[in-house]
Amino acid sequence: MSQQKLYYFDNNATTRVAPEVIDAMLPFLRDMWGNASSAYQFGQQVKQHLDDARAKLAALINADPKEIVFTSCGTESNNTAIHSALETSPGKRHVITTAVEHSANIKYGEFLQRRGYEVTYLPVESDGSLDLHVLDQSIRPDTAVVSVMWANNETGVIFPIEEIAAICRSRGVLFHTDAVQTPGKIKLDVKSTGVDFLSLSAHKLHAPKGIGMLYVKKKAKFQPFVIGGHQERGRRGGTENVPYIIGFGRAAELAMSTLDEENTRVRALRDRLENTILKTIPNTVRNGSKEPRLPNTTNIAFDFVEAEAILMLLDQLGICASSGSACTTGAVDPSHVLTAMNVSPMRARGSVRFSLGLYNTEAEVDYLLEHLPGIIAKLRSISPLDAKHPDNDKFDLKAARQKHDHAGHTH
Ligand SMILES: *Cc1c(COP(=O)(O)O)cnc(C)c1O
């Protein structure tokens, strides 16, 4: 493993597992490895801790513990909610979601379309916000479910979930929200918000990857996605991943206690990073509205530069950040989120997301701010893109790498 210090600004991709979470998990790997479904004490002790963790997740979102279903990840939670809504709404074959969802929704929607369902992907405004009038007008008699994320993972833009839930309720349509990016950043309350389904993923709140949760409102009809044993009150087959659920529970507890710090210290770090970049580096703009927005996320377009090249040079300095672009067959497709916001393909391919977290320090932000202007200036000086080629279409990653390597040799 690399000994270089890590400057991690990619907390929307995944987060470091908190030491407290690891400590909580270890006994369930080492000693208490019984099956929570077994009737003997060795199993039932484990079951008690499982129930504790369930109660902690319930507290995080103000739900009843019986409304919490553990899954394998955020993706499974999202798929399950939409699957269940369709299966329990006979004759309804229309789903509404947005054009800026996580691929967990976008790709599941495409799967459904191939199976003969109809899916509406709601457009967004240029600042990433939703027009609720359009949402309301998209609801049809055969709409089974509306699925809208609480906060966007690429831009941090927050959607008005309470208002959307109210619209769905008044129209008699089920409402699911992908809240994966929200714990520890926004106060969550499923009761006052009135959602039917809500997805979380542990690895976005300082717990391990491979464990998720779906809130299913009491009395809501439900059809499992993973069919098997009677675990999770018959709502999700598969022996419970006890150590990970325990870790998830501890992380939920921590997220409630760090909400303030995320919204003060982390927000101030994010704001300083964003403001300094926008002020000191020419031809930069923020993607997405300033507010309402997650306190940890900033997405910035560096015009006339490729994000992939910026990320490569940052990586050499131990700095982790990301772009929403998908790299397919050697060429880079611009982020579907920025594309939906009508950001030009060139600007979208020059956009970088920095997502901060509880473990970031002032000194780390200083380090990033110390190196970034030079990186941008250097890339602009060798850039294959410039104002003369605004519709430069596909970015050739291979050529950029060669160019980048060549640039490296000159220093
Ligand atoms: C990370 C993420 C997911 C996927 O969660 P996994 O546990 O990785 O499957 C879904 N939605 C959003 C908004 C995310 O950020």
Coordinates of C-alpha atoms and ligand atoms in Angstrom, one line a residue:
M1 CA 0.0 0.0 0.0
S2 CA 1.0 3.5 -0.7
Q3 CA 2.8 5.4 2.1
Q4 CA 1.9 8.8 0.6
K5 CA -0.5 10.9 2.7
L6 CA -4.0 10.7 1.4
Y7 CA -6.0 13.9 0.7
Y8 CA -9.5 12.5 0.4
F9 CA -12.1 14.8 -1.1
D10 CA -14.4 12.1 -2.5
N11 CA -16.7 11.4 0.4
N12 CA -19.8 11.1 -1.9
A13 CA -18.1 8.1 -3.5
T14 CA -17.4 6.3 -0.2
T15 CA -16.2 7.2 3.2
R16 CA -13.6 6.0 5.6
V17 CA -14.9 3.5 8.1
A18 CA -15.0 5.3 11.5
P19 CA -12.7 3.6 14.2
E20 CA -15.8 3.5 16.5
V21 CA -17.6 1.5 13.8
I22 CA -14.8 -1.0 13.4
D23 CA -14.7 -1.4 17.2
A24 CA -18.4 -2.1 17.3
M25 CA -18.1 -4.7 14.5
L26 CA -15.1 -6.8 15.6
P27 CA -16.9 -8.8 18.4
F28 CA -19.4 -10.0 15.8
L29 CA -16.7 -11.3 13.5
R30 CA -14.6 -12.9 16.3
D31 CA -17.0 -14.2 18.9
M32 CA -20.7 -13.6 18.3
W33 CA -20.9 -15.2 14.9
G34 CA -24.2 -17.1 15.5
N35 CA -27.1 -16.9 13.2
A36 CA -29.7 -14.4 14.4
S37 CA -32.5 -16.8 13.3
S38 CA -31.3 -19.7 15.5
A39 CA -33.5 -20.3 18.6
Y40 CA -30.7 -21.2 21.0
Q41 CA -29.1 -18.4 23.2
F42 CA -26.0 -18.1 21.0
G43 CA -28.3 -17.0 18.2
Q44 CA -30.7 -15.0 20.2
Q45 CA -28.0 -12.9 21.8
V46 CA -27.0 -11.9 18.3
K47 CA -30.6 -11.2 17.4
Q48 CA -30.7 -8.7 20.3
H49 CA -27.8 -6.7 19.0
L50 CA -29.4 -6.8 15.5
D51 CA -32.5 -5.3 17.0
D52 CA -30.4 -2.6 18.7
A53 CA -28.8 -1.7 15.4
R54 CA -32.3 -1.6 13.8
A55 CA -33.5 0.8 16.5
K56 CA -30.5 3.1 15.8
L57 CA -31.3 3.2 12.1
A58 CA -34.9 3.9 13.0
A59 CA -33.8 6.8 15.3
L60 CA -31.7 8.3 12.5
I61 CA -34.8 8.7 10.3
N62 CA -37.5 8.9 13.0
A63 CA -39.1 5.6 11.9
D64 CA -40.3 2.6 13.8
P65 CA -37.7 -0.2 14.0
K66 CA -40.2 -2.5 12.3
E67 CA -40.1 -0.3 9.3
I68 CA -36.4 -0.9 8.7
V69 CA -35.4 -3.6 6.2
F70 CA -31.7 -4.3 5.8
T71 CA -30.4 -4.9 2.3
S72 CA -27.0 -5.4 0.7
C73 CA -26.6 -1.8 -0.6
G74 CA -28.2 1.4 -1.7
T75 CA -28.6 0.1 -5.2
E76 CA -30.6 -2.9 -3.9
S77 CA -32.7 -0.6 -1.7
N78 CA -33.6 1.6 -4.7
N79 CA -34.4 -1.4 -7.0
T80 CA -36.5 -3.0 -4.2
A81 CA -38.7 0.0 -3.6
I82 CA -39.5 0.4 -7.3
H83 CA -40.0 -3.3 -7.8
S84 CA -42.3 -3.6 -4.8
A85 CA -44.4 -0.6 -5.8
L86 CA -44.9 -2.1 -9.3
E87 CA -45.7 -5.6 -8.0
T88 CA -48.2 -4.3 -5.5
S89 CA -50.0 -1.9 -7.8
P90 CA -51.7 -4.2 -10.3
G91 CA -52.3 -2.6 -13.7
K92 CA -50.0 0.3 -13.0
R93 CA -47.0 0.3 -15.3
H94 CA -45.7 3.8 -15.2
V95 CA -42.8 5.0 -13.0
I96 CA -41.6 8.6 -12.5
T97 CA -38.0 9.4 -11.6
T98 CA -35.6 12.1 -12.5
A99 CA -32.8 12.5 -15.1
V100 CA -30.3 13.2 -12.4
E101 CA -30.7 10.0 -10.2
H102 CA -27.9 7.6 -9.4
S103 CA -27.4 4.9 -12.0
A104 CA -29.2 2.6 -9.6
N105 CA -32.4 4.3 -10.7
I106 CA -31.5 5.3 -14.2
K107 CA -30.4 1.7 -15.2
Y108 CA -33.3 0.0 -13.4
G109 CA -35.6 2.4 -15.2
E110 CA -34.1 1.3 -18.6
F111 CA -34.5 -2.3 -17.5
L112 CA -38.1 -1.7 -16.8
Q113 CA -38.6 0.0 -20.2
R114 CA -37.2 -3.1 -21.9
R115 CA -39.8 -5.1 -20.0
G116 CA -42.6 -2.9 -21.4
Y117 CA -43.0 -0.5 -18.5
E118 CA -43.1 3.3 -19.1
V119 CA -40.6 5.5 -17.3
T120 CA -40.6 9.3 -17.1
Y121 CA -37.3 10.9 -16.4
L122 CA -38.1 14.3 -15.1
P123 CA -35.9 17.1 -16.5
V124 CA -34.1 19.6 -14.2
E125 CA -33.4 23.3 -14.5
S126 CA -29.9 24.6 -15.2
D127 CA -29.2 25.0 -11.5
G128 CA -30.2 21.3 -11.0
S129 CA -33.6 22.1 -9.4
L130 CA -36.9 20.3 -10.2
D131 CA -40.0 22.0 -11.4
L132 CA -42.7 20.5 -9.2
H133 CA -45.4 21.6 -11.5
V134 CA -43.9 19.3 -14.2
L135 CA -43.7 16.5 -11.6
D136 CA -47.4 17.0 -10.7
Q137 CA -48.4 17.0 -14.4
S138 CA -46.4 13.8 -15.1
I139 CA -48.5 11.8 -12.6
R140 CA -51.0 9.6 -14.5
P141 CA -53.7 7.2 -13.4
D142 CA -51.3 4.3 -14.1
T143 CA -48.4 5.8 -12.2
A144 CA -47.3 3.3 -9.5
V145 CA -44.4 5.2 -7.9
V146 CA -42.4 8.4 -8.0
S147 CA -38.8 8.0 -7.0
V148 CA -36.8 11.2 -6.5
M149 CA -33.4 11.4 -4.7
W150 CA -33.2 13.6 -1.6
A151 CA -29.8 15.1 -2.5
N152 CA -27.7 14.7 -5.6
N153 CA -24.4 12.9 -5.3
E154 CA -22.7 14.9 -8.0
T155 CA -23.8 18.4 -7.2
G156 CA -25.1 18.2 -3.7
V157 CA -28.4 19.9 -4.8
I158 CA -31.2 19.1 -2.4
F159 CA -34.7 18.4 -3.6
P160 CA -37.8 19.5 -1.7
I161 CA -38.8 16.0 -0.5
E162 CA -41.6 17.1 1.8
E163 CA -43.4 19.0 -1.0
I164 CA -42.9 16.1 -3.4
A165 CA -44.2 13.6 -0.9
A166 CA -47.3 15.8 -0.4
I167 CA -47.9 15.9 -4.1
C168 CA -47.7 12.1 -4.4
R169 CA -49.9 11.6 -1.4
S170 CA -52.6 13.9 -2.8
R171 CA -52.4 12.0 -6.1
G172 CA -52.5 8.6 -4.4
V173 CA -49.1 7.5 -5.7
L174 CA -46.3 5.8 -3.7
F175 CA -43.2 7.9 -3.1
H176 CA -39.6 6.6 -2.7
T177 CA -36.6 8.7 -2.0
D178 CA -32.9 7.8 -2.4
A179 CA -31.5 9.5 0.7
V180 CA -28.1 7.8 0.4
Q181 CA -26.2 11.1 0.4
T182 CA -28.0 12.7 3.4
P183 CA -27.2 11.1 6.7
G184 CA -25.2 13.3 9.0
K185 CA -25.7 16.2 6.5
I186 CA -29.5 16.8 6.6
K187 CA -31.9 16.1 9.5
L188 CA -34.1 13.2 8.4
D189 CA -37.6 12.5 9.5
V190 CA -39.8 10.1 7.6
K191 CA -42.8 10.9 9.7
S192 CA -43.0 14.6 9.1
T193 CA -41.8 14.2 5.5
G194 CA -44.4 11.5 4.7
V195 CA -42.3 9.3 2.4
D196 CA -43.3 5.7 1.8
F197 CA -39.9 4.3 1.0
L198 CA -36.4 5.6 1.8
S199 CA -33.0 4.2 0.9
L200 CA -29.7 4.5 2.8
S201 CA -26.3 2.9 2.2
A202 CA -23.8 2.4 5.1
H203 CA -20.6 3.2 3.2
K204 CA -21.7 6.8 2.7
L205 CA -21.8 7.3 6.4
H206 CA -18.5 5.9 7.7
A207 CA -19.6 2.2 7.8
P208 CA -18.5 -0.6 5.4
K209 CA -19.6 -1.2 1.8
G210 CA -22.1 -3.9 1.1
I211 CA -24.8 -3.0 3.6
G212 CA -27.9 -0.9 3.0
M213 CA -31.3 -0.2 4.3
L214 CA -34.8 0.4 3.0
Y215 CA -37.4 2.2 5.1
V216 CA -40.8 0.7 4.3
K217 CA -43.7 2.7 5.8
K218 CA -46.0 0.7 8.2
K219 CA -49.0 -0.8 6.4
A220 CA -47.4 -0.1 3.0
K221 CA -47.9 -3.2 0.7
F222 CA -44.6 -4.8 0.1
Q223 CA -43.2 -7.4 -2.3
P224 CA -39.6 -8.6 -1.6
F225 CA -36.9 -8.2 -4.3
V226 CA -34.6 -10.9 -2.9
I227 CA -36.9 -13.9 -2.3
G228 CA -35.9 -16.6 0.2
G229 CA -36.0 -17.1 3.9
H230 CA -38.2 -15.3 6.4
Q231 CA -35.5 -12.8 7.5
E232 CA -36.5 -9.2 7.9
R233 CA -40.1 -10.3 8.6
G234 CA -40.2 -11.9 5.2
R235 CA -39.2 -8.8 3.4
R236 CA -35.7 -9.7 2.4
G237 CA -34.3 -13.2 2.1
G238 CA -30.7 -14.0 3.0
T239 CA -29.0 -14.5 6.4
E240 CA -28.5 -11.2 8.0
N241 CA -25.0 -9.7 7.6
V242 CA -24.7 -9.2 11.4
P243 CA -21.3 -7.5 11.7
Y244 CA -22.1 -5.0 9.0
I245 CA -25.5 -4.3 10.4
I246 CA -23.9 -3.6 13.8
G247 CA -21.4 -1.3 12.2
F248 CA -24.2 0.5 10.3
G249 CA -26.1 1.0 13.5
R250 CA -23.1 2.5 15.2
A251 CA -22.6 4.8 12.2
A252 CA -26.2 5.9 12.3
E253 CA -25.7 6.9 16.0
L254 CA -22.5 8.8 15.0
A255 CA -24.2 10.5 12.1
M256 CA -26.8 12.0 14.4
S257 CA -24.1 13.4 16.7
T258 CA -22.0 14.9 13.8
L259 CA -24.9 16.7 12.0
D260 CA -23.8 20.0 13.6
E261 CA -20.1 19.6 12.7
E262 CA -21.0 18.8 9.1
N263 CA -23.1 21.9 8.9
T264 CA -20.6 24.2 10.6
R265 CA -16.9 23.1 10.3
V266 CA -17.2 20.9 7.2
R267 CA -19.5 23.5 5.5
A268 CA -17.0 26.3 6.2
L269 CA -14.2 24.1 4.7
R270 CA -16.3 23.5 1.6
D271 CA -17.2 27.1 1.2
R272 CA -13.5 28.2 1.6
L273 CA -12.4 25.7 -1.0
E274 CA -15.2 26.7 -3.4
N275 CA -14.9 30.4 -3.0
T276 CA -11.1 30.4 -3.3
I277 CA -11.2 28.3 -6.5
L278 CA -13.9 30.5 -8.1
K279 CA -12.0 33.7 -7.1
T280 CA -8.4 32.7 -7.9
I281 CA -8.7 30.4 -10.9
P282 CA -10.1 32.1 -14.1
N283 CA -12.9 30.5 -16.1
T284 CA -14.3 28.4 -13.4
V285 CA -18.0 28.1 -12.4
R286 CA -20.0 26.2 -9.9
N287 CA -22.4 23.6 -11.2
G288 CA -25.7 23.5 -9.4
S289 CA -27.5 25.9 -7.1
K290 CA -25.6 27.3 -4.1
E291 CA -28.5 26.5 -1.9
P292 CA -30.2 24.3 -0.9
R293 CA -27.2 22.1 -1.1
L294 CA -25.4 19.5 0.9
P295 CA -22.8 21.2 3.2
N296 CA -19.9 19.0 2.0
T297 CA -20.2 19.0 -1.8
T298 CA -18.9 21.4 -4.5
N299 CA -18.9 20.7 -8.2
I300 CA -16.8 23.0 -10.3
A301 CA -16.3 23.4 -14.0
F302 CA -12.7 24.3 -15.2
D303 CA -13.3 25.5 -18.7
F304 CA -10.9 24.4 -21.4
V305 CA -9.5 21.5 -19.4
E306 CA -10.4 17.8 -19.1
A307 CA -11.5 16.7 -15.7
E308 CA -9.8 13.3 -16.2
A309 CA -6.4 15.1 -16.7
I310 CA -7.0 17.2 -13.6
L311 CA -7.8 14.1 -11.6
M312 CA -4.7 12.3 -12.8
L313 CA -2.4 15.2 -11.7
L314 CA -4.2 15.5 -8.4
D315 CA -3.8 11.7 -7.9
Q316 CA 0.0 12.1 -8.3
L317 CA -0.1 14.4 -5.2
G318 CA -2.3 12.0 -3.2
I319 CA -5.4 14.0 -3.8
C320 CA -8.7 12.1 -4.4
A321 CA -11.6 13.8 -6.1
S322 CA -13.9 12.7 -9.0
S323 CA -15.8 13.6 -12.1
G324 CA -19.2 12.3 -12.8
S325 CA -18.1 11.2 -16.3
A326 CA -18.3 7.6 -17.4
C327 CA -15.3 6.3 -19.2
T328 CA -16.6 4.0 -22.0
T329 CA -14.5 2.5 -24.7
G330 CA -11.6 4.8 -24.1
A331 CA -13.6 8.0 -24.6
V332 CA -15.2 10.0 -21.8
D333 CA -18.9 10.6 -21.8
P334 CA -20.0 13.7 -19.9
S335 CA -21.9 13.3 -16.6
H336 CA -25.6 12.5 -17.2
V337 CA -26.4 14.9 -14.2
L338 CA -24.6 17.9 -15.7
T339 CA -26.0 17.0 -19.2
A340 CA -29.5 17.1 -17.7
M341 CA -28.7 20.5 -16.3
N342 CA -27.9 21.7 -19.8
V343 CA -24.2 22.1 -19.1
S344 CA -22.4 22.0 -22.5
P345 CA -20.5 18.7 -23.1
M346 CA -17.2 20.6 -23.1
R347 CA -17.9 22.2 -19.7
A348 CA -19.3 19.0 -18.3
R349 CA -16.1 17.1 -19.2
G350 CA -14.1 19.8 -17.4
S351 CA -16.1 19.4 -14.1
V352 CA -14.7 18.1 -10.9
R353 CA -16.6 17.2 -7.7
F354 CA -14.9 17.7 -4.4
S355 CA -16.9 16.1 -1.5
L356 CA -15.6 16.7 1.9
G357 CA -16.1 14.9 5.2
L358 CA -15.6 14.9 8.9
Y359 CA -12.0 13.8 8.6
N360 CA -10.9 16.7 6.4
T361 CA -8.8 19.4 7.9
E362 CA -7.9 23.0 7.1
A363 CA -4.4 21.9 6.3
E364 CA -5.7 19.4 3.7
V365 CA -7.8 22.1 2.0
D366 CA -4.7 24.4 2.0
Y367 CA -2.7 21.7 0.3
L368 CA -5.4 21.3 -2.4
L369 CA -5.6 25.0 -2.9
E370 CA -1.8 25.3 -3.1
H371 CA -1.6 22.8 -5.9
L372 CA -4.8 23.2 -7.9
P373 CA -4.1 26.6 -9.6
G374 CA -0.8 25.4 -11.0
I375 CA -2.3 22.2 -12.3
I376 CA -5.1 24.1 -14.1
A377 CA -2.6 26.6 -15.6
K378 CA -0.3 23.8 -16.8
L379 CA -3.2 21.8 -18.4
R380 CA -4.6 24.9 -20.0
S381 CA -1.2 25.7 -21.5
I382 CA -1.2 22.2 -23.2
S383 CA -4.9 21.9 -23.6
P384 CA -6.3 20.3 -26.8
L385 CA -9.5 22.2 -26.0
D386 CA -9.9 25.9 -26.3
A387 CA -12.5 28.5 -27.0
K388 CA -12.1 28.0 -30.7
H389 CA -13.5 24.4 -30.4
P390 CA -16.5 24.8 -28.2
D391 CA -18.2 21.7 -29.5
N392 CA -15.1 19.5 -29.4
D393 CA -17.0 16.3 -29.1
K394 CA -15.4 13.2 -27.6
F395 CA -12.4 13.5 -25.3
D396 CA -9.6 11.2 -26.3
L397 CA -8.3 9.9 -23.0
K398 CA -5.3 8.0 -24.6
A399 CA -4.1 11.2 -26.3
A400 CA -4.5 13.1 -23.1
R401 CA -2.5 10.5 -21.1
Q402 CA 0.3 10.7 -23.7
K403 CA 0.2 14.4 -23.5
H404 CA 0.1 14.3 -19.7
D405 CA 3.0 11.8 -19.6
H406 CA 5.0 14.0 -21.9
A407 CA 4.2 17.1 -19.8
G408 CA 5.4 15.1 -16.8
H409 CA 8.8 14.5 -18.4
T410 CA 9.5 18.2 -18.9
H411 CA 9.4 18.8 -15.1
Ligands
LIG1 C1 -23.6 5.7 -3.6 C2 -25.0 5.9 -4.0 C3 -25.9 4.9 -4.3 C4 -25.5 3.5 -4.3 O1 -25.2 2.9 -3.1 P1 -24.4 1.5 -3.1 O2 -24.5 1.1 -1.6 O3 -23.1 1.8 -3.5 O4 -25.2 0.6 -4.0 C5 -27.2 5.3 -4.6 N1 -27.6 6.5 -4.6 C6 -26.8 7.5 -4.3 C7 -27.3 8.9 -4.4 C8 -25.5 7.3 -4.0 O5 -24.7 8.3 -3.8

